Short mmCIF file of C-alpha atoms and ligand atoms in Angstrom, two decimals:
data_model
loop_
_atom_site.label_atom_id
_atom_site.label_comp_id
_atom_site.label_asym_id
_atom_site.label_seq_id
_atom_site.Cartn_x
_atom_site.Cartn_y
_atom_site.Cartn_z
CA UNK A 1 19.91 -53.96 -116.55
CA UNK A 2 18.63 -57.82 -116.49
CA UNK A 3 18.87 -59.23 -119.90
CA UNK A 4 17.74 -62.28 -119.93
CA UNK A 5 18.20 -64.71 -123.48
CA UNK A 6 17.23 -68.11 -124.47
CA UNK A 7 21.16 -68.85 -124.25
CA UNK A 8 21.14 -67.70 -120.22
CA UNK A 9 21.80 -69.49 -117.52
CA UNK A 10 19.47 -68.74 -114.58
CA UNK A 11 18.99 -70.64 -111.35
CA UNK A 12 16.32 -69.30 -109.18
CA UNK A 13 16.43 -70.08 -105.62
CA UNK A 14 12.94 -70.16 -103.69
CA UNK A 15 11.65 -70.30 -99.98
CA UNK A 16 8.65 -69.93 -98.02
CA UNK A 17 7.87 -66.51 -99.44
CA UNK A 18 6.58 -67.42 -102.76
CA UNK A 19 3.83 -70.07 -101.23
CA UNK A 20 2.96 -66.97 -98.81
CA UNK A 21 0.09 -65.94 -101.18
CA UNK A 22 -1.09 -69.45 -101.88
CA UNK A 23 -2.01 -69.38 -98.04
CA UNK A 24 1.45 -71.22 -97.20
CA UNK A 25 2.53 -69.29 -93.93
CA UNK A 26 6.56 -68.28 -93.75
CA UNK A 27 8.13 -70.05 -90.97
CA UNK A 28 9.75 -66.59 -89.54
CA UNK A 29 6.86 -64.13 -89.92
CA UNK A 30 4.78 -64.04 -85.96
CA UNK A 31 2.50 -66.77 -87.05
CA UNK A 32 4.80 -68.77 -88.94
CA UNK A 33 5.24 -72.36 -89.20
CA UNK A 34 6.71 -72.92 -85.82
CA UNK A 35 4.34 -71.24 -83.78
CA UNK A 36 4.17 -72.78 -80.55
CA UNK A 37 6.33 -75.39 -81.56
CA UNK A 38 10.12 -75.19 -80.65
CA UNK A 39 11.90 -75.62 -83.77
CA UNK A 40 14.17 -78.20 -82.29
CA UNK A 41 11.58 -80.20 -80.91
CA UNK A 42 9.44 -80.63 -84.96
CA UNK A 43 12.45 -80.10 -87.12
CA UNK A 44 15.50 -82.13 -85.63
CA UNK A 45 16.40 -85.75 -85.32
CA UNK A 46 16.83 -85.46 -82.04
CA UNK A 47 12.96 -83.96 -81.87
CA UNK A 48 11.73 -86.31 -83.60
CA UNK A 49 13.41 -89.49 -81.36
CA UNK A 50 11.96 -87.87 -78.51
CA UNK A 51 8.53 -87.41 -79.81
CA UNK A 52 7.86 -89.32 -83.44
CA UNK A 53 3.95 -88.62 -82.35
CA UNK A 54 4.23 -85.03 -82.30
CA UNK A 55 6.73 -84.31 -84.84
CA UNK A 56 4.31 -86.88 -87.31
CA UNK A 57 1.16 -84.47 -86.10
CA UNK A 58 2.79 -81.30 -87.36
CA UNK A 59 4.01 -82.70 -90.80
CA UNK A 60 -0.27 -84.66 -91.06
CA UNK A 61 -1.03 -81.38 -90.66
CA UNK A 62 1.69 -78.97 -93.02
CA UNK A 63 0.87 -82.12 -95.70
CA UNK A 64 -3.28 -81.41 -95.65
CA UNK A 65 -2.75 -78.14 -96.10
CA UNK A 66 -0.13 -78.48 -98.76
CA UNK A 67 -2.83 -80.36 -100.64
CA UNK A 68 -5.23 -77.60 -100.20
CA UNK A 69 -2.90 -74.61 -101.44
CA UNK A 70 -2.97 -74.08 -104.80
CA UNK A 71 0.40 -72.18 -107.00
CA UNK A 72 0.20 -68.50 -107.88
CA UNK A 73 1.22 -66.22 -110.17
CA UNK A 74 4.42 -66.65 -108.74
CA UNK A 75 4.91 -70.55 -109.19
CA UNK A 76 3.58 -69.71 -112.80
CA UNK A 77 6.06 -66.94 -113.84
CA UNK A 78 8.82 -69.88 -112.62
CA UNK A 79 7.13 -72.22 -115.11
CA UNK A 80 7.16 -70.10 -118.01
CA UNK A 81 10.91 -68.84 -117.45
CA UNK A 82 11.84 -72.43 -117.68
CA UNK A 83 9.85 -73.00 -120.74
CA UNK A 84 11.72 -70.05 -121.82
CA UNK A 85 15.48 -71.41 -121.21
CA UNK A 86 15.06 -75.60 -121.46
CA UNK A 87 17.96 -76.59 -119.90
CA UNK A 88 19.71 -73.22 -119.29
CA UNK A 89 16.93 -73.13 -116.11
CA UNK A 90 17.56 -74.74 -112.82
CA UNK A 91 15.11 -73.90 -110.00
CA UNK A 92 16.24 -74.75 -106.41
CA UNK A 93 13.51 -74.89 -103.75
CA UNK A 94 14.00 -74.54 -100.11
CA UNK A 95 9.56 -75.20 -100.02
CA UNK A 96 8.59 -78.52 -99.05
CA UNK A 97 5.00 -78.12 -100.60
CA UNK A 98 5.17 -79.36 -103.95
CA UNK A 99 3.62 -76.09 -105.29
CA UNK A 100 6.46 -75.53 -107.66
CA UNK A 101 6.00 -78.85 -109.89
CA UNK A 102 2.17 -78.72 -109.08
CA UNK A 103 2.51 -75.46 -111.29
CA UNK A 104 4.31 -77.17 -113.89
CA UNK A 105 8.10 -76.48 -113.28
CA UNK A 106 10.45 -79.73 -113.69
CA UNK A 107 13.81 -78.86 -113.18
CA UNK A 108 13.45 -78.34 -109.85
CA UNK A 109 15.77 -79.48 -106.83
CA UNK A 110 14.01 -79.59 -103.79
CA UNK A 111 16.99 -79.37 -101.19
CA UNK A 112 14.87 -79.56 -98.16
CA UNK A 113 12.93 -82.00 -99.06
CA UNK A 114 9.04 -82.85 -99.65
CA UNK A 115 6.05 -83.05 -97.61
CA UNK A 116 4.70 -85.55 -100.47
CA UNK A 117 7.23 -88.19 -99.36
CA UNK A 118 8.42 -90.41 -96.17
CA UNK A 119 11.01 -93.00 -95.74
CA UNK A 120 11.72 -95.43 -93.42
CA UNK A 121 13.80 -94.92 -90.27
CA UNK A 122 15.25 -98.26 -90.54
CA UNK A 123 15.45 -99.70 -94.01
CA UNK A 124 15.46 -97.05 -96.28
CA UNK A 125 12.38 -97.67 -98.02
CA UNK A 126 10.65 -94.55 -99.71
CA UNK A 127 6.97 -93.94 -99.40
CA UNK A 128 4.82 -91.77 -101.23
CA UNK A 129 2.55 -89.87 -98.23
CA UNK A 130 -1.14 -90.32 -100.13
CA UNK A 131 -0.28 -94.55 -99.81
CA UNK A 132 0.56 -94.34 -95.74
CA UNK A 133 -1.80 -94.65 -93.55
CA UNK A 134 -2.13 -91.54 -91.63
CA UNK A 135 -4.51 -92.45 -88.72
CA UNK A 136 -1.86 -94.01 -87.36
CA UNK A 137 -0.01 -91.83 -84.72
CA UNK A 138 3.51 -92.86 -85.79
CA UNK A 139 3.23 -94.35 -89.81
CA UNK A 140 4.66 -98.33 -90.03
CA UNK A 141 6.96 -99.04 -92.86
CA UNK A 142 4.83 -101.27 -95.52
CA UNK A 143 8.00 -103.59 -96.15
CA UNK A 144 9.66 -103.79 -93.08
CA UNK A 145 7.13 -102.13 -89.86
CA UNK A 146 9.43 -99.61 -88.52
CA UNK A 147 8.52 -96.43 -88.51
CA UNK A 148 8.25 -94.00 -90.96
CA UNK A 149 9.45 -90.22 -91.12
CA UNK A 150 8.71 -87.79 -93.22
CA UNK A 151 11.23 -86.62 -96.05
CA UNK A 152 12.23 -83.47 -95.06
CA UNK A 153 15.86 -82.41 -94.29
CA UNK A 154 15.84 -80.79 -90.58
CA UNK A 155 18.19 -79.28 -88.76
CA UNK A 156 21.48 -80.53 -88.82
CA UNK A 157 20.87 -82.98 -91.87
CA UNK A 158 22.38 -82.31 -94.84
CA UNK A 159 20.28 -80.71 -97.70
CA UNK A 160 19.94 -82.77 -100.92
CA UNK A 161 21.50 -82.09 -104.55
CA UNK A 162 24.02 -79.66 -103.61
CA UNK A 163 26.63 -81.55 -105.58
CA UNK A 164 24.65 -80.84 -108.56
CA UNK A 165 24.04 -77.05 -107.12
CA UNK A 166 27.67 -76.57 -107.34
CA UNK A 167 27.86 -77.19 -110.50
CA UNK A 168 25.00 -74.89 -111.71
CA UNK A 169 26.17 -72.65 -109.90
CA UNK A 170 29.66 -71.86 -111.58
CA UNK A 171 28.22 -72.01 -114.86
CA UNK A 172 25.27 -69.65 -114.39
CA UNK A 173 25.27 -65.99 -115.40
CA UNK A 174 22.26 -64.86 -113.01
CA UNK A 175 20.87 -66.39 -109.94
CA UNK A 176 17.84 -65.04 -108.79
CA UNK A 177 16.54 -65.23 -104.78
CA UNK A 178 12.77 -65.26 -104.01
CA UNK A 179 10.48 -65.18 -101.28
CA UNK A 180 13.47 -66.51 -99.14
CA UNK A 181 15.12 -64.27 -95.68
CA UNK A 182 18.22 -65.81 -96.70
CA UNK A 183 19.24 -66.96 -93.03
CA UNK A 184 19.56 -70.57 -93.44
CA UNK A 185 22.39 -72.50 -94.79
CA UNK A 186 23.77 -73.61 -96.46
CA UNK A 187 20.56 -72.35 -99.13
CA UNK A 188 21.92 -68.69 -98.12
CA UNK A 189 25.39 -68.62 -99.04
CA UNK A 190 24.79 -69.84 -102.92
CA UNK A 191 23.84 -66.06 -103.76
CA UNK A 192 27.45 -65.40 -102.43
CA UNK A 193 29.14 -68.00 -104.71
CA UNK A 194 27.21 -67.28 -107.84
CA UNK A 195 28.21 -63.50 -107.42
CA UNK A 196 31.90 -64.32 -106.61
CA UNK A 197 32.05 -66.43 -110.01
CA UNK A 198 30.20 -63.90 -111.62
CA UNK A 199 26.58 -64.50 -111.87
CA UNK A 200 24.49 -61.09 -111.74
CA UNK A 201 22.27 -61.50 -108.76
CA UNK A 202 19.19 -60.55 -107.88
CA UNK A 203 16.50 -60.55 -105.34
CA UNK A 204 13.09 -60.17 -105.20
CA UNK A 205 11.23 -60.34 -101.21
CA UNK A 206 8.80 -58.48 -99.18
CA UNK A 207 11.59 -57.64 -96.57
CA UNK A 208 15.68 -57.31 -97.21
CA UNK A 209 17.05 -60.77 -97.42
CA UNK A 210 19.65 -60.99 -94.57
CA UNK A 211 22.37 -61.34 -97.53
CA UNK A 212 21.60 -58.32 -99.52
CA UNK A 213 25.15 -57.61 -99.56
CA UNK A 214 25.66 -60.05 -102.45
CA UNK A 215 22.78 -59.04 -104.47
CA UNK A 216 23.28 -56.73 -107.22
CA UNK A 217 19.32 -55.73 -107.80
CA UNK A 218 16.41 -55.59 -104.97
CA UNK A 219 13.09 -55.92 -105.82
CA UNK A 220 10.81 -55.17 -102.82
CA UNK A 221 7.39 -56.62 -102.62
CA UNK A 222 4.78 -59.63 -103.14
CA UNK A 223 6.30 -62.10 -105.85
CA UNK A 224 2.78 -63.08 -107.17
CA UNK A 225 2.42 -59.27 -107.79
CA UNK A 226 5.60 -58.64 -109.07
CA UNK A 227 7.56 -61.45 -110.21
CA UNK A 228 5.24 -62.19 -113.57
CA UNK A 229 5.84 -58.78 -115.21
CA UNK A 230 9.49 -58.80 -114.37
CA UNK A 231 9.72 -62.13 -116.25
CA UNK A 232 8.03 -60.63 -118.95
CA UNK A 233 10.46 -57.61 -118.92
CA UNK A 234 13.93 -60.17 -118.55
CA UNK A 235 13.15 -61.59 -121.57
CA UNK A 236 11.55 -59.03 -123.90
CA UNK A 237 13.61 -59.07 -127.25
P1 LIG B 1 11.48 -67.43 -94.03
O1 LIG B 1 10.18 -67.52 -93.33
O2 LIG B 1 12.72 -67.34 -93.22
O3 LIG B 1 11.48 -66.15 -94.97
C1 LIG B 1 10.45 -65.87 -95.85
C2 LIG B 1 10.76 -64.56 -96.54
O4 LIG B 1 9.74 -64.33 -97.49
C3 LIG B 1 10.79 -63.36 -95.59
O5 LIG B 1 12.02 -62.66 -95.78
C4 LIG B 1 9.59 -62.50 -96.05
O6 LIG B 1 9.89 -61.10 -96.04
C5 LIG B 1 9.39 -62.97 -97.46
N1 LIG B 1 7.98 -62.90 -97.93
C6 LIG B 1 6.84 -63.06 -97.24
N2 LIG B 1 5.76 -62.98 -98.05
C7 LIG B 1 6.26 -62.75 -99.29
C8 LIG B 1 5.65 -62.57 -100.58
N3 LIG B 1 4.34 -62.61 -100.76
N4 LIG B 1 6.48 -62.36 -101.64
C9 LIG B 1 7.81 -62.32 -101.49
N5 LIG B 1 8.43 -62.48 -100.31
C10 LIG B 1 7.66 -62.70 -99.23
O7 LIG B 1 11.53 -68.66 -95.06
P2 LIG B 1 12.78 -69.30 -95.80
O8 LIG B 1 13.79 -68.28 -96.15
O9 LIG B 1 12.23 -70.15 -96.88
O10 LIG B 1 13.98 -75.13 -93.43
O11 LIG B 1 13.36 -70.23 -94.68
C11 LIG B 1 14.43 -71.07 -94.99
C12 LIG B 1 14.33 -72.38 -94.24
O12 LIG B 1 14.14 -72.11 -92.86
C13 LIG B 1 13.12 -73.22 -94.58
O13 LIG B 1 13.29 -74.00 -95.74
C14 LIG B 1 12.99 -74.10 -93.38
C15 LIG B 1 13.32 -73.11 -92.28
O14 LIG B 1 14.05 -73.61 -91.26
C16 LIG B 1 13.61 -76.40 -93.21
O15 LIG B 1 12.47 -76.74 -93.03
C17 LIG B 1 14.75 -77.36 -93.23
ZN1 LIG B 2 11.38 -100.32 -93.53
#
């Protein structure tokens, strides 16, 4: 029985799944996000040394149609849970889309990063993706003309906030997994310590998440469809 109050602590952690029905495709489903790419070869620094043209073409290209999608039901429910529980609400994203705080959510971490946003490869500098110019094959840096990459944690970098995702983590009394295969770490083990300190977990995906073991309730099926009315039933008085 999920009873969820204004006192609760919930941390909800998405991945591609949820953007599925805003036309987002899932990276592991046959025409996925790496099709005919090698994932080393678009999502590792080493991939991107080798080939800063084509690994730039793929994320032009992910970005563009990032700005095309539009949130669903799904990214809504999200927003109105968090309206819901203030600060009680953390929402962790493995999406690099922006959907979630295009829908309205703002306590969002977005551990893998953003399509929205590049940096550059030799001073630092942070640049917002609509102010580069993307005609060029490999983006300059605007203070310092190196080049650019996109902001987006690949293999074998180390995913942002999870200092703060510790944290949550122990002090939250549900944590909730959508839209997410639950293969990748370290995003896939944080079901495992919220339900070894206690947390009731649950999971809501078209397929069984590869860590089922750790979740306490399975909802099978679309999260647009299913997700709002389960919010709706969480927090009924
Ligand atoms: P995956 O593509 O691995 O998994 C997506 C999951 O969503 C699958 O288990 C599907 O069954 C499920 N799914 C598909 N459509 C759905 C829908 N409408 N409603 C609910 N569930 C649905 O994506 P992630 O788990 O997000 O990392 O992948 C994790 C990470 O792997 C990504 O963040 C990315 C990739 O490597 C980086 O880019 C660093
Ligand atoms: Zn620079």
């Amino acid at each position: 029985m999920v009873r969820i109050t204004p006192k609760s602590k919930v941390i909800v952690l998405t991945g591609a799944g949820i953007s599925a029905e805003s036309g987002i495709g899932t990276f592991r489903a046959a025409n996925g996000l790496w099709e005919n790419h090698n994932v080393q070869d678009i999502a590792s620094p080493e991939g991107f040394k080798r080939n800063p043209c084509l690994v730039w073409q793929f994320y032009k290209k992910r970005w563009l149609q990032s700005q095309e999608a539009m949130p669903n039901p799904a990214h809504f429910a999200l927003v109105k849970l968090e309206q819901y529980l203030g600060d009680g609400f953390r929402l962790i994203t493995q999406n690099v889309d922006g959907l979630h705080s295009r829908a309205g959510s703002s306590r969002v971490w977005e551990i893998h990063g953003s399509l929205n946003r590049c940096y550059c490869t030799n001073c630092g500098v942070s640049a917002a993706m609509q102010d580069i110019d993307l005609t060029q094959d490999i983006p300059l840096c605007p203070k310092c003309g190196s080049s650019l990459r996109p902001d987006i944690v690949w293999f074998g970098e180390i995913p942002y906030f999870l200092f703060e995702i510790e944290g949550a983590i122990k002090q939250c009394d549900y944590f909730i997994i959508v839209g997410t295969s639950g293969v990748v770490y370290p995003a896939a083990g944080f079901v495992l310590t919220a339900s070894l300190m206690g947390a009731k977990t649950i999971a809501l995906n078209l397929d069984e998440p590869d860590n089922i073991g750790f979740i306490d309730t399975f909802y099978q099926g679309k999260s647009g469809e299913i997700l709002p009315a389960l919010i709706e039933e969480w927090i009924k008085p």
